[in-house]
Amino acid sequence: MMQCNIHVYVCVIVMQKWSCFRALSASNNRNREDSWFKSLFVRKVDPRKDAHSHLLAKKEDNNLYKIQFHNVKPECLEAYNKLCDEVLPSIHADKNYPCELVGTWNTWYGEQDQAVHLWRYRGGYPALTEVMNKLKNNKDFLEYRKERGKMLLSRRNQLLLEFSFWNEPVPRGIHGCPFSCLLQPGTMIEWGNYWARAISYRQHNREAVGGFFSQIGDLYMVHHLWAYKDLQSREDTRNAAWQHEGWDEVVYYTVPLIQHMESRIMIPLKASPLQ
């Protein structure tokens, strides 16, 4: 079976003038006034009635996600990967822990010598607290943390919720591409409204894997996880999206919401369920 590479695409753009983004839709000569008028008839979430997490997140499964970014000493990366492959699957497989390892990767392009782990906690914050308390008494995990600490330069994490209109991430045997954006404060509802429509343009090759937004850590951070057969397939699929009527409008209206973006291409470790 071919090893699959995970392409993490983290997007951050500093916005300047609206005029510089009009070129994104230059190929389409439809009147922007008409586009704005049509947007009035799109069902939108009323931001005044509830918190973002209640309006945008899935309610039926109550999942919480944690994404971890570990910057590893270059000379320790191989040993770090081996350690993760030995310890993380045991936690994933233990039914006493209400958590699952969704994926674990090394950055291929982007920030080098970095590991990224994505965990799912079924049951939300209580499940997270339960896992944390149990790990305090797990000798193997405590030894893992001790050894891991010798190999790291820095680490950070975020707690995330799923967008209601995205798929739940499941293992698949093709290349993947996560994409993340730091939004302007106060624009999360607007982003969700546009992407609730836009996701239909990006489902034709089953490339949409999962979509998340941050609750703790870097706020107003959005992570979109995509999957592709390979990097050329990624290029072809992204270009094909522009042939769908309405995709250009999504880009036109959501780009000004973005404050910053960057990209990563990642490859999975052996222990990663998401390949």
XYZ file of C-alpha atoms in Angstrom:
275
model
C 0.000 0.000 0.000
C 1.365 3.382 -0.991
C 2.367 5.614 1.925
C 0.171 8.672 2.051
C 1.383 12.208 2.597
C -0.660 14.664 4.616
C -0.632 18.203 3.331
C -1.479 20.627 6.076
C -2.444 23.931 4.558
C -2.511 26.729 7.118
C -3.619 30.019 5.613
C -2.879 33.466 6.932
C -3.331 36.681 4.905
C -2.937 40.276 6.039
C -5.709 42.167 4.267
C -5.138 45.499 2.565
C -7.748 47.006 0.212
C -10.873 45.372 -1.144
C -9.778 46.268 -4.653
C -6.786 43.916 -4.558
C -9.090 40.926 -4.222
C -11.409 41.784 -7.077
C -8.921 40.094 -9.393
C -9.859 36.759 -7.824
C -13.175 36.978 -9.651
C -11.955 38.703 -12.780
C -12.835 35.694 -14.928
C -16.485 36.142 -14.013
C -18.116 39.350 -15.244
C -21.312 39.073 -13.272
C -22.392 42.249 -11.609
C -21.268 42.353 -7.958
C -24.399 44.216 -7.014
C -26.401 41.235 -8.246
C -24.194 38.860 -6.230
C -24.748 40.924 -3.130
C -28.488 40.968 -3.767
C -28.589 37.183 -4.144
C -26.681 36.734 -0.901
C -29.627 38.290 0.927
C -31.645 35.162 0.185
C -29.075 32.721 1.560
C -30.074 31.244 4.902
C -27.708 32.719 7.475
C -27.055 32.191 11.160
C -28.167 35.067 13.348
C -25.057 35.951 15.380
C -27.094 37.688 18.064
C -28.907 34.642 19.412
C -26.139 32.428 20.774
C -22.398 31.826 21.089
C -20.358 30.812 18.058
C -19.791 27.349 19.483
C -23.547 26.698 19.714
C -24.406 28.175 16.336
C -21.655 26.595 14.256
C -20.690 23.325 15.948
C -22.183 19.853 15.608
C -24.661 19.172 18.401
C -25.439 15.504 17.872
C -22.047 14.003 18.761
C -20.548 16.481 21.270
C -16.989 15.885 20.112
C -14.045 18.003 21.207
C -10.740 17.987 19.328
C -7.226 18.839 20.419
C -4.490 19.679 17.932
C -0.877 19.641 19.144
C 2.150 21.215 17.457
C 5.526 19.914 18.657
C 8.733 21.483 17.363
C 11.384 18.791 17.654
C 15.148 19.090 17.825
C 16.313 18.124 14.313
C 18.664 15.432 15.601
C 15.850 13.890 17.678
C 13.060 13.650 15.097
C 13.590 9.989 14.266
C 13.665 8.992 17.945
C 10.621 11.180 18.625
C 8.632 9.481 15.850
C 9.580 6.045 17.148
C 8.477 7.014 20.656
C 5.112 8.279 19.390
C 4.545 5.136 17.335
C 5.132 3.040 20.448
C 2.983 4.956 22.946
C 0.153 6.868 21.229
C -1.607 3.822 19.666
C -1.980 2.219 23.096
C -3.966 5.213 24.365
C -6.006 5.251 21.158
C -6.904 1.553 21.551
C -7.655 1.615 25.286
C -11.442 1.727 25.787
C -10.943 3.196 29.263
C -9.910 6.459 27.614
C -12.767 8.329 25.854
C -10.389 9.671 23.210
C -9.127 8.674 19.784
C -6.008 9.566 17.841
C -7.346 11.000 14.573
C -3.955 11.582 12.963
C -0.282 12.159 13.681
C 2.124 13.653 11.163
C 5.496 15.226 10.455
C 5.612 18.464 8.500
C 7.044 17.838 5.039
C 6.875 21.382 3.660
C 6.413 24.405 5.888
C 7.775 24.528 9.415
C 10.438 21.832 9.500
C 11.099 19.210 12.201
C 7.560 19.548 13.471
C 5.048 16.927 14.601
C 1.297 17.510 14.564
C -1.200 15.352 16.481
C -4.992 15.528 16.278
C -7.099 13.909 19.038
C -10.863 13.460 19.319
C -12.625 13.419 22.726
C -16.074 11.854 22.518
C -18.096 13.576 25.211
C -16.576 17.047 25.042
C -14.835 18.746 27.950
C -15.783 16.091 30.545
C -14.107 13.462 28.356
C -10.991 15.616 28.066
C -10.844 16.048 31.851
C -11.313 12.316 32.386
C -8.457 11.468 30.019
C -6.128 14.022 31.605
C -6.819 12.660 35.092
C -6.252 9.055 34.028
C -3.012 9.874 32.211
C -1.592 11.272 35.457
C -1.532 7.679 36.730
C -0.371 6.059 33.480
C 3.281 5.111 34.029
C 3.941 4.498 30.343
C 2.559 7.909 29.405
C 4.497 9.665 32.160
C 7.695 8.038 30.911
C 6.755 9.046 27.370
C 6.338 12.682 28.465
C 9.674 12.609 30.254
C 11.522 11.294 27.191
C 9.571 13.556 24.854
C 10.542 16.631 26.846
C 14.214 15.957 26.134
C 13.532 16.080 22.377
C 11.352 19.190 22.049
C 12.212 22.817 21.394
C 8.639 24.040 21.975
C 5.040 22.890 21.899
C 1.564 24.405 21.747
C -2.002 23.189 21.351
C -5.564 24.262 20.625
C -8.968 22.895 21.568
C -11.343 22.745 18.605
C -14.969 22.104 17.705
C -16.262 20.721 14.406
C -18.223 22.834 11.957
C -21.706 21.327 11.640
C -21.546 21.252 7.826
C -18.268 19.286 7.616
C -17.661 15.545 7.646
C -16.233 13.827 10.700
C -12.616 12.858 9.856
C -12.291 9.150 9.049
C -9.276 7.152 7.797
C -8.832 7.060 4.028
C -6.043 5.746 1.868
C -5.184 8.917 -0.020
C -3.043 12.015 0.477
C -4.442 14.759 2.695
C -4.169 18.526 2.944
C -5.210 20.422 6.076
C -5.745 24.163 5.614
C -5.975 26.718 8.433
C -6.891 30.405 8.586
C -6.621 33.019 11.297
C -9.725 35.173 10.896
C -10.394 38.754 11.787
C -12.045 38.868 15.257
C -15.835 38.843 15.020
C -16.032 37.178 11.585
C -16.473 33.497 12.504
C -20.245 33.484 11.911
C -19.822 35.087 8.503
C -17.120 32.566 7.587
C -19.395 29.704 8.617
C -22.306 31.045 6.594
C -20.269 31.188 3.385
C -18.539 27.845 3.889
C -21.814 26.071 4.632
C -22.509 26.722 0.940
C -18.940 26.395 -0.307
C -18.376 22.887 1.008
C -20.685 21.523 -1.706
C -18.203 22.735 -4.336
C -15.381 20.746 -2.743
C -16.984 17.320 -2.287
C -16.745 15.918 -5.802
C -13.547 13.944 -5.212
C -14.247 13.269 -1.520
C -11.498 15.733 -0.673
C -13.309 17.362 2.287
C -12.238 15.462 5.428
C -12.973 17.750 8.376
C -13.457 21.369 9.424
C -12.774 22.862 12.875
C -12.658 26.171 14.708
C -10.711 26.980 17.852
C -12.168 27.385 21.333
C -9.015 27.568 23.461
C -5.546 28.575 22.287
C -5.217 30.784 19.205
C -8.738 32.179 18.801
C -10.570 32.756 15.515
C -8.475 29.978 14.007
C -10.110 27.749 11.391
C -8.687 24.402 10.249
C -9.911 22.703 7.058
C -8.641 19.182 6.441
C -8.558 17.996 2.810
C -7.521 14.719 1.202
C -6.045 14.101 -2.244
C -4.518 11.184 -4.095
C -1.296 13.145 -4.535
C -0.086 16.727 -4.903
C -0.965 16.885 -8.595
C -4.477 15.703 -7.756
C -4.639 18.487 -5.199
C -3.691 21.044 -7.841
C -6.226 19.689 -10.344
C -9.041 19.526 -7.789
C -8.458 23.053 -6.526
C -8.404 24.419 -10.082
C -11.598 22.536 -10.933
C -13.442 24.282 -8.105
C -13.318 27.519 -10.112
C -15.506 25.914 -12.773
C -18.432 25.684 -10.324
C -20.777 28.632 -10.329
C -20.637 30.346 -6.949
C -17.117 29.331 -5.906
C -15.685 32.663 -7.030
C -18.220 34.472 -4.835
C -17.182 32.431 -1.808
C -13.544 33.396 -2.376
C -14.447 37.022 -3.042
C -16.382 37.407 0.205
C -14.273 35.244 2.538
C -10.765 36.414 1.651
C -11.302 39.802 3.397
C -12.220 37.895 6.575
C -8.738 36.363 6.797
C -6.029 37.982 8.869
C -3.214 35.521 8.316
C -2.488 32.184 6.630
C 0.305 29.702 6.047
C 0.572 26.187 4.647
C 2.076 22.850 5.630
C 2.420 19.594 3.763
C 2.663 16.697 6.186
C 3.329 12.977 6.011
C 1.712 10.557 8.492
C 3.573 8.512 11.022
C 3.069 4.746 11.011
C 0.682 5.018 13.946
C -1.586 7.579 12.281
C -5.167 6.320 11.717
C -5.738 9.124 9.198
C -3.496 8.456 6.224
